[in-house]
Structures are given as structure tokens and as C-alpha cells.
Short mmCIF file of C-alpha atoms and ligand atoms in Angstrom, two decimals:
data_model
loop_
_atom_site.label_atom_id
_atom_site.label_comp_id
_atom_site.label_asym_id
_atom_site.label_seq_id
_atom_site.Cartn_x
_atom_site.Cartn_y
_atom_site.Cartn_z
CA UNK C 21 92.06 -24.16 -46.06
CA UNK C 22 92.48 -22.33 -42.74
CA UNK C 23 89.61 -22.54 -40.27
CA UNK C 24 87.81 -19.21 -39.87
CA UNK C 25 87.20 -17.99 -36.33
CA UNK C 26 85.13 -14.91 -35.54
CA UNK C 27 86.13 -12.87 -32.49
CA UNK C 28 83.32 -10.69 -31.16
CA UNK C 29 84.46 -8.05 -28.70
CA UNK C 30 81.97 -6.79 -26.09
CA UNK C 31 84.50 -5.03 -23.81
CA UNK C 32 85.67 -5.77 -20.26
CA UNK C 33 89.12 -5.65 -18.69
CA UNK C 34 90.68 -7.57 -21.56
CA UNK C 35 90.31 -4.56 -23.85
CA UNK C 36 90.58 -1.91 -21.14
CA UNK C 37 92.79 1.17 -20.92
CA UNK C 38 93.47 3.56 -18.02
CA UNK C 39 91.43 6.74 -17.91
CA UNK C 40 90.78 9.60 -15.45
CA UNK C 41 87.75 7.60 -14.32
CA UNK C 42 89.63 4.35 -13.72
CA UNK C 43 89.90 1.37 -16.04
CA UNK C 44 87.46 1.53 -18.94
CA UNK C 45 87.05 -0.70 -22.00
CA UNK C 46 88.85 1.07 -24.82
CA UNK C 47 90.75 -1.11 -27.29
CA UNK C 48 88.91 -2.13 -30.43
CA UNK C 49 89.21 -5.68 -31.71
CA UNK C 50 91.10 -4.24 -34.67
CA UNK C 51 93.78 -2.95 -32.27
CA UNK C 52 94.09 -6.42 -30.70
CA UNK C 53 94.11 -8.59 -33.81
CA UNK C 54 97.86 -8.57 -34.34
CA UNK C 55 98.46 -10.02 -30.89
CA UNK C 56 95.60 -12.50 -31.21
CA UNK C 57 96.95 -13.69 -34.53
CA UNK C 58 100.26 -14.49 -32.81
CA UNK C 59 98.63 -17.30 -30.81
CA UNK C 60 96.65 -18.66 -33.76
CA UNK C 61 98.91 -18.68 -36.79
CA UNK C 62 97.17 -21.64 -38.39
CA UNK C 63 93.73 -19.96 -38.23
CA UNK C 64 92.06 -17.10 -40.04
CA UNK C 65 90.77 -14.62 -37.47
CA UNK C 66 88.02 -12.14 -38.23
CA UNK C 67 87.18 -9.55 -35.57
CA UNK C 68 84.10 -7.52 -34.88
CA UNK C 69 83.21 -4.96 -32.22
CA UNK C 70 79.81 -5.62 -30.70
CA UNK C 71 80.16 -3.14 -27.81
CA UNK C 72 82.76 -1.62 -25.55
CA UNK C 73 81.26 -2.15 -22.13
CA UNK C 74 82.28 -2.99 -18.61
CA UNK C 75 80.20 -6.13 -18.16
CA UNK C 76 78.33 -4.54 -15.24
CA UNK C 77 76.66 -2.60 -18.06
CA UNK C 78 75.61 -5.67 -20.04
CA UNK C 79 71.82 -6.09 -20.04
CA UNK C 80 69.51 -8.91 -21.15
CA UNK C 81 68.82 -7.14 -24.45
CA UNK C 82 72.56 -7.46 -25.17
CA UNK C 83 72.32 -11.24 -24.64
CA UNK C 84 69.46 -11.40 -27.14
CA UNK C 85 71.22 -9.32 -29.80
CA UNK C 86 74.45 -11.26 -29.26
CA UNK C 87 72.52 -14.53 -29.72
CA UNK C 88 70.82 -13.17 -32.87
CA UNK C 89 74.16 -12.01 -34.22
CA UNK C 90 75.78 -15.40 -33.57
CA UNK C 91 72.80 -17.15 -35.16
CA UNK C 92 73.12 -14.98 -38.27
CA UNK C 93 76.84 -15.54 -38.87
CA UNK C 94 77.55 -18.99 -37.44
CA UNK C 95 77.31 -20.62 -40.88
CA UNK C 96 80.32 -18.60 -42.06
CA UNK C 97 82.74 -19.66 -39.30
CA UNK C 98 84.07 -22.86 -37.71
CA UNK C 99 83.97 -21.22 -34.27
CA UNK C 100 83.22 -17.99 -32.45
CA UNK C 101 85.01 -16.35 -29.51
CA UNK C 102 83.23 -13.72 -27.43
CA UNK C 103 85.48 -11.34 -25.48
CA UNK C 104 83.60 -10.24 -22.37
CA UNK C 105 84.13 -8.60 -18.99
CA UNK C 106 84.52 -11.19 -16.27
CA UNK C 107 82.05 -9.72 -13.77
CA UNK C 108 78.86 -10.87 -15.51
CA UNK C 109 80.46 -13.30 -17.95
CA UNK C 110 78.84 -16.32 -16.28
CA UNK C 111 75.36 -14.81 -16.75
CA UNK C 112 76.08 -14.22 -20.44
CA UNK C 113 77.51 -17.69 -21.02
CA UNK C 114 74.57 -19.28 -19.17
CA UNK C 115 71.98 -17.31 -21.13
CA UNK C 116 73.73 -18.00 -24.44
CA UNK C 117 73.62 -21.71 -23.57
CA UNK C 118 69.81 -21.45 -23.51
CA UNK C 119 69.34 -19.02 -26.38
CA UNK C 120 71.65 -20.84 -28.82
CA UNK C 121 69.76 -24.13 -28.82
CA UNK C 122 71.88 -26.86 -30.47
CA UNK C 123 74.39 -24.41 -31.93
CA UNK C 124 76.40 -26.36 -34.55
CA UNK C 125 79.79 -24.74 -33.81
CA UNK C 126 81.76 -23.89 -30.63
CA UNK C 127 81.01 -20.49 -29.08
CA UNK C 128 83.66 -19.71 -26.47
CA UNK C 129 83.36 -16.81 -24.05
CA UNK C 130 86.51 -15.44 -22.44
CA UNK C 131 87.91 -12.37 -20.75
CA UNK C 132 90.82 -11.58 -18.47
CA UNK C 133 91.78 -10.13 -15.14
CA UNK C 134 94.38 -7.80 -16.70
CA UNK C 135 94.24 -5.81 -19.91
CA UNK C 136 95.82 -7.27 -23.03
CA UNK C 137 97.96 -4.11 -23.04
CA UNK C 138 99.59 -5.14 -19.73
CA UNK C 139 102.89 -7.02 -20.09
CA UNK C 140 102.06 -9.71 -17.51
CA UNK C 141 98.37 -10.10 -18.33
CA UNK C 142 96.42 -13.35 -18.50
CA UNK C 143 94.64 -12.00 -21.59
CA UNK C 144 96.71 -13.74 -24.28
CA UNK C 145 96.65 -17.09 -22.48
CA UNK C 146 92.85 -16.94 -22.15
CA UNK C 147 92.45 -15.89 -25.78
CA UNK C 148 94.76 -18.68 -26.91
CA UNK C 149 92.66 -21.25 -25.02
CA UNK C 150 89.39 -19.76 -26.30
CA UNK C 151 90.51 -19.54 -29.92
CA UNK C 152 91.78 -23.14 -29.96
CA UNK C 153 88.58 -24.39 -28.33
CA UNK C 154 86.63 -22.44 -30.94
CA UNK C 155 88.61 -24.29 -33.62
CA UNK C 156 88.11 -27.68 -31.93
CA UNK C 157 84.98 -28.65 -33.84
CA UNK C 158 83.05 -29.42 -30.63
CA UNK C 159 79.73 -27.55 -30.71
CA UNK C 160 78.29 -25.82 -27.66
CA UNK C 161 78.72 -22.75 -25.47
CA UNK C 162 81.91 -22.75 -23.40
CA UNK C 163 84.01 -20.50 -21.21
CA UNK C 164 87.80 -20.54 -21.51
CA UNK C 165 89.80 -19.15 -18.61
CA UNK C 166 93.14 -19.86 -17.00
CA UNK C 167 93.88 -22.80 -19.29
CA UNK C 168 90.53 -24.45 -18.54
CA UNK C 169 87.53 -24.93 -20.79
CA UNK C 170 84.23 -25.09 -18.93
CA UNK C 171 80.58 -25.44 -19.95
CA UNK C 172 78.97 -22.04 -20.36
CA UNK C 173 75.99 -23.14 -18.27
CA UNK C 174 78.13 -24.24 -15.32
CA UNK C 175 80.58 -21.44 -14.61
CA UNK C 176 80.71 -18.90 -11.81
CA UNK C 177 83.20 -16.16 -11.12
CA UNK C 178 84.66 -17.22 -7.78
CA UNK C 179 87.66 -14.90 -7.38
CA UNK C 180 87.92 -11.16 -7.85
CA UNK C 181 91.66 -10.82 -8.49
CA UNK C 182 93.41 -14.13 -9.18
CA UNK C 183 93.85 -15.40 -12.69
CA UNK C 184 91.96 -18.55 -11.68
CA UNK C 185 88.74 -16.50 -11.50
CA UNK C 186 86.25 -19.06 -12.80
CA UNK C 187 85.19 -22.51 -11.72
CA UNK C 188 82.94 -25.08 -13.25
CA UNK C 189 80.39 -25.69 -10.51
CA UNK C 190 79.11 -29.21 -9.80
CA UNK C 191 80.42 -30.32 -13.18
CA UNK C 192 83.87 -31.37 -14.42
CA UNK C 193 85.95 -29.13 -16.68
CA UNK C 194 85.38 -29.87 -20.34
CA UNK C 195 89.01 -29.37 -21.19
CA UNK C 196 92.40 -28.33 -19.93
CA UNK C 197 95.62 -27.15 -21.50
CA UNK C 198 98.67 -29.07 -20.33
CA UNK C 199 101.73 -30.69 -21.85
CA UNK C 200 99.24 -32.85 -23.78
CA UNK C 201 97.92 -29.75 -25.53
CA UNK C 202 94.22 -28.93 -25.29
CA UNK C 203 92.74 -32.10 -23.87
CA UNK C 204 88.94 -32.39 -24.04
CA UNK C 205 86.92 -34.94 -22.05
CA UNK C 206 84.37 -35.99 -24.63
CA UNK C 207 81.75 -37.22 -22.18
CA UNK C 208 81.43 -33.74 -20.64
CA UNK C 209 80.47 -32.06 -23.93
CA UNK C 210 76.93 -30.81 -24.58
CA UNK C 211 74.60 -33.30 -26.21
CA UNK C 212 72.66 -32.29 -29.32
CA UNK C 213 68.97 -32.61 -28.49
CA UNK C 214 67.25 -31.26 -31.56
CA UNK C 215 67.55 -28.80 -34.40
CA UNK C 216 69.61 -25.61 -34.21
CA UNK C 217 67.38 -22.68 -33.27
CA UNK C 218 67.96 -19.25 -31.85
CA UNK C 219 65.45 -18.76 -29.06
CA UNK C 220 66.28 -15.31 -27.75
CA UNK C 221 62.98 -14.44 -26.06
CA UNK C 222 63.19 -13.83 -22.31
CA UNK C 223 61.33 -12.13 -19.48
CA UNK C 224 62.96 -9.54 -17.27
CA UNK C 225 60.27 -9.89 -14.64
CA UNK C 226 62.39 -12.13 -12.40
CA UNK C 227 64.07 -11.59 -9.08
CA UNK C 228 66.94 -13.21 -7.17
CA UNK C 229 66.37 -13.44 -3.43
CA UNK C 230 68.86 -14.71 -0.88
CA UNK C 231 67.29 -15.75 2.42
CA UNK C 232 68.72 -14.65 5.75
CA UNK C 233 67.43 -15.39 9.27
CA UNK C 234 64.54 -13.04 10.03
CA UNK C 235 63.69 -12.15 6.41
CA UNK C 236 60.29 -10.50 6.11
CA UNK C 237 58.06 -12.73 3.93
CA UNK C 238 56.13 -9.67 2.70
CA UNK C 239 58.88 -9.20 0.14
CA UNK C 240 57.26 -11.90 -2.03
CA UNK C 241 53.91 -10.14 -2.02
CA UNK C 242 55.59 -6.87 -2.94
CA UNK C 243 57.39 -8.53 -5.84
CA UNK C 244 54.17 -10.00 -7.16
CA UNK C 245 52.35 -6.68 -6.84
CA UNK C 246 55.15 -5.11 -8.87
CA UNK C 247 54.49 -7.57 -11.69
CA UNK C 248 57.34 -10.03 -11.12
CA UNK C 249 56.53 -13.42 -12.69
CA UNK C 250 59.36 -15.48 -11.25
CA UNK C 251 61.72 -15.50 -8.31
CA UNK C 252 64.79 -17.60 -7.71
CA UNK C 253 65.24 -18.09 -3.97
CA UNK C 254 68.56 -19.16 -2.53
CA UNK C 255 67.44 -21.12 0.52
CA UNK C 256 69.49 -22.35 3.45
CA UNK C 257 71.72 -25.43 3.05
CA UNK C 258 69.83 -28.01 1.02
CA UNK C 259 67.28 -25.28 0.18
CA UNK C 260 65.29 -24.96 3.41
CA UNK C 261 63.01 -22.02 4.29
CA UNK C 262 61.47 -20.86 7.58
CA UNK C 263 57.85 -21.58 8.52
CA UNK C 264 57.79 -20.53 12.20
CA UNK C 265 57.30 -16.96 13.44
CA UNK C 266 57.79 -15.04 10.19
CA UNK C 267 56.26 -17.77 8.04
CA UNK C 268 58.00 -17.50 4.70
CA UNK C 269 56.60 -20.76 3.29
CA UNK C 270 52.96 -19.62 3.70
CA UNK C 271 53.80 -16.53 1.71
CA UNK C 272 55.43 -18.70 -0.95
CA UNK C 273 52.24 -20.79 -1.13
CA UNK C 274 50.19 -17.62 -1.57
CA UNK C 275 52.22 -16.16 -4.43
CA UNK C 276 52.52 -19.55 -6.17
CA UNK C 277 48.73 -20.01 -6.05
CA UNK C 278 48.44 -16.61 -7.76
CA UNK C 279 50.75 -17.67 -10.61
CA UNK C 280 54.25 -16.72 -9.49
CA UNK C 281 56.99 -19.19 -10.45
CA UNK C 282 59.20 -19.85 -7.41
CA UNK C 283 62.44 -21.68 -8.08
CA UNK C 284 64.47 -22.77 -5.04
CA UNK C 285 68.14 -23.64 -4.79
CA UNK C 286 70.91 -23.42 -2.24
CA UNK C 287 73.07 -20.60 -0.93
CA UNK C 288 75.91 -23.11 -0.92
CA UNK C 289 77.82 -23.04 -4.16
CA UNK C 290 78.71 -26.72 -4.22
CA UNK C 291 76.69 -29.96 -4.31
CA UNK C 292 73.27 -28.45 -4.94
CA UNK C 293 69.91 -28.39 -3.20
CA UNK C 294 67.49 -31.16 -2.29
CA UNK C 295 64.18 -30.14 -0.75
CA UNK C 296 63.14 -33.69 0.07
CA UNK C 297 65.33 -34.12 3.17
CA UNK C 298 64.18 -31.66 5.86
CA UNK C 299 60.73 -30.46 6.89
CA UNK C 300 61.85 -26.93 5.91
CA UNK C 301 62.35 -28.20 2.37
CA UNK C 302 59.41 -30.61 2.12
CA UNK C 303 56.98 -27.90 3.25
CA UNK C 304 58.39 -25.61 0.57
CA UNK C 305 57.91 -28.34 -2.02
CA UNK C 306 54.29 -28.81 -0.90
CA UNK C 307 53.73 -25.10 -1.46
CA UNK C 308 54.46 -25.59 -5.16
CA UNK C 309 58.05 -24.46 -5.65
CA UNK C 310 60.34 -25.82 -8.35
CA UNK C 311 63.84 -27.07 -7.60
CA UNK C 312 67.10 -25.68 -9.00
CA UNK C 313 69.08 -28.72 -7.78
CA UNK C 314 72.78 -28.14 -8.56
CA UNK C 315 72.46 -25.16 -10.91
CA UNK C 316 74.60 -22.09 -10.41
CA UNK C 317 72.73 -18.91 -9.45
CA UNK C 318 73.66 -17.54 -12.88
CA UNK C 319 72.12 -20.53 -14.66
CA UNK C 320 69.05 -20.53 -12.39
CA UNK C 321 68.30 -16.84 -12.95
CA UNK C 322 68.90 -16.93 -16.71
CA UNK C 323 66.96 -20.19 -17.13
CA UNK C 324 64.04 -18.61 -15.27
CA UNK C 325 64.22 -15.52 -17.52
CA UNK C 326 64.49 -17.68 -20.62
CA UNK C 327 61.71 -20.13 -19.71
CA UNK C 328 59.31 -17.29 -18.90
CA UNK C 329 60.14 -15.87 -22.34
CA UNK C 330 59.17 -19.16 -24.03
CA UNK C 331 55.81 -19.86 -22.45
CA UNK C 332 53.12 -18.60 -20.10
CA UNK C 333 51.68 -22.07 -19.62
CA UNK C 334 52.27 -23.22 -15.99
CA UNK C 335 52.53 -26.89 -16.96
CA UNK C 336 55.14 -26.15 -19.62
CA UNK C 337 57.09 -23.89 -17.27
CA UNK C 338 57.20 -26.70 -14.73
CA UNK C 339 58.31 -29.17 -17.39
CA UNK C 340 61.22 -26.95 -18.42
CA UNK C 341 62.57 -27.23 -14.87
CA UNK C 342 62.38 -31.01 -15.01
CA UNK C 343 64.67 -31.15 -18.02
CA UNK C 344 68.31 -30.46 -18.50
CA UNK C 345 68.54 -28.15 -21.52
CA UNK C 346 72.26 -27.41 -21.72
CA UNK C 347 73.80 -29.67 -19.08
CA UNK C 348 73.08 -26.85 -16.63
CA UNK C 349 71.47 -29.15 -14.07
CA UNK C 350 71.66 -32.70 -12.77
CA UNK C 351 68.10 -33.89 -12.32
CA UNK C 352 68.05 -36.76 -9.80
CA UNK C 353 66.46 -40.05 -10.99
N1 LIG X 417 84.77 -4.84 -14.52
C1 LIG X 417 85.27 -5.71 -15.56
C2 LIG X 417 84.11 -6.22 -16.37
O1 LIG X 417 83.45 -7.14 -15.97
C3 LIG X 417 86.06 -6.80 -14.95
C4 LIG X 417 86.74 -7.73 -15.93
O2 LIG X 417 86.51 -7.73 -17.12
O3 LIG X 417 87.57 -8.53 -15.46
O4 LIG X 417 83.86 -5.71 -17.43
#
């Protein structure tokens, strides 16, 4: 019997067409199925249109309904492919990695830099990789792009135009397509840690703040007054923050003591943060911040949203940031 793969289309460049207002998502999955079937003759493809959106218009409620949808149908398929715009794809794949706890089948998110309707597009190649990963039998949330398979919780969009738009950050690729076919490195795959559960609750009361020299610390107070419960701060280098003149760390201490969750990582994309090296990091740690270590910004923000949707208990929130839920983080020993 042929393996059944569900293709869920959310929009993005892959399904886009030209319009008076520029490129807009337009093709339905039904209009694409013939071409998709060409790269997956040995599989039964079923398509479904979830939305037709530029991914700049994807919101957290879309992540939750996508997760619910996947949870509802995953028993009927051997794998699922999600077609998505590339701009916010890494946020979606990160959040799905948290919401689809211990998903028993592969869920592979992909998109393209050129529409499937374009003769030299990367769309078919990315779909081919995604569909075959979806049929691989390896459970988890992945991203397929430019002949690479990456963990959904580790990707970032790093290029705006090239076909090699995504990288797996601080983590090896899970798989690659070469003359060996689709080769998967087994030790990079997600590890099942419990029962399969859809946990789609989240909080939108989070903020992403990138430090720059001279930043006014009052911003934290303002966020808290506005009801924000968590902030992910991209600090300098290993995660440092200023405490002279405009004393940012004192303000951090203040908002943390009033219940704000402050997660700190690095502005540098590679190699992660470590607040235990410099005084500018150690002082931040003493003020009660949590560490993002080597997480991508996309994983840090979505993990913060997700954790705050699971619990209000400060001890449990802290514990969530000391565990690796979906291989999104390397916690040092
Ligand atoms: N603006 C598009 C989107 O994210 C870009 C793409 O899909 O490549 O929906």
C-alpha cells in the first residue's frame, strides 16, 4: 500500500501569482497537486488549503489551529508537509515543535524563494525533499529547504534571495539530499520524551528586545505596565547588558521581582550565550534572568510564548528553561 502524505498549504511565495499589488499567494493546493505528484509517484498525496497568506500575515492563533489540525488528522497519514511562506517559517516550525509534543509522524515545513509557477523555481526541489522526509518514518517537526532537512526548532531564515535561505543554527543538519539519496543522520533526530499531546496554549504577552548602546532601561517598565509577562532580550556578545550610566540591569532586577520573565540570549547568531563569563552577564544572572543559551531568536520567542501558555507558576516557568523540549537548546552540564 502507498504511504499517504497530507500536504497542508498556508500560502507564501511557493503558491504565489503576480498581481497589481505585487506577488500574492494565489494557487490552491489543488492547482499544484499534479506537479507535486510528479516528484512523489510512489506516494499517495492528499492536499488541503489551510490559508492563502503571505507569512508576514501568519499570527499565533494560526500556529494553534495548525497544531490542532495536525493533531486531529495525524493518525490518518504517514507524514505531513506544510507549505509556508519563508519569512516567518522559522517561527512556525519552532512553535510547532513545542505544540506538537512527541508527534508520532514527520511534519515537514517547506516553502520556496520562487513560485512553483516559475520555470526555474526552487519550489519543486523543496517540495520533493519535504515530501520524501515526510515519508521517511522519522517523527518530529522538520524544515526542508535547498536539499537540506533541518530540525524545526533550530532553523533561521538567513538569506532574503538565495535558494539557500535557511540554516540550522548551532545544530547539524538532520539530513541532506546527495547522490546517496536522502541521507539522515540518526543521532540528530528528535528524541521521544513522553506521550503524544497537542499543547497549543500560548501567551501573546511577550516582547523581543535587541539591546543597543545607550538603550533607555525604562522600556522594561513600560512593557510591564502594558501587561507583558515575558521578554526575550538579545544581549551583547555572550549576552552581556549595561549596568553603568543608564543601568539596564537594575531595571531588569525590578521587573523580575515584580513577576516578569526575562530570558537572555545573544545578538550573535552562532555559538550561543553564556552569562557566566563577564561581569555584565553575571550581574544579569544575579538579577534573576533565565538563559537562552544557543537557541535561535525564533525558538526563544516561541518557547517563551508557549511556556507562559502552559503555566503561571514561576518555579515551573524556570524549570522549562532548564530543559530541552525539542532539541531547541543545548543546556550546558
Ligand atoms: N513574503 C513571502 C512569505 O513569507 C516570502 C516567501 O514565501 O518566500 O510569505
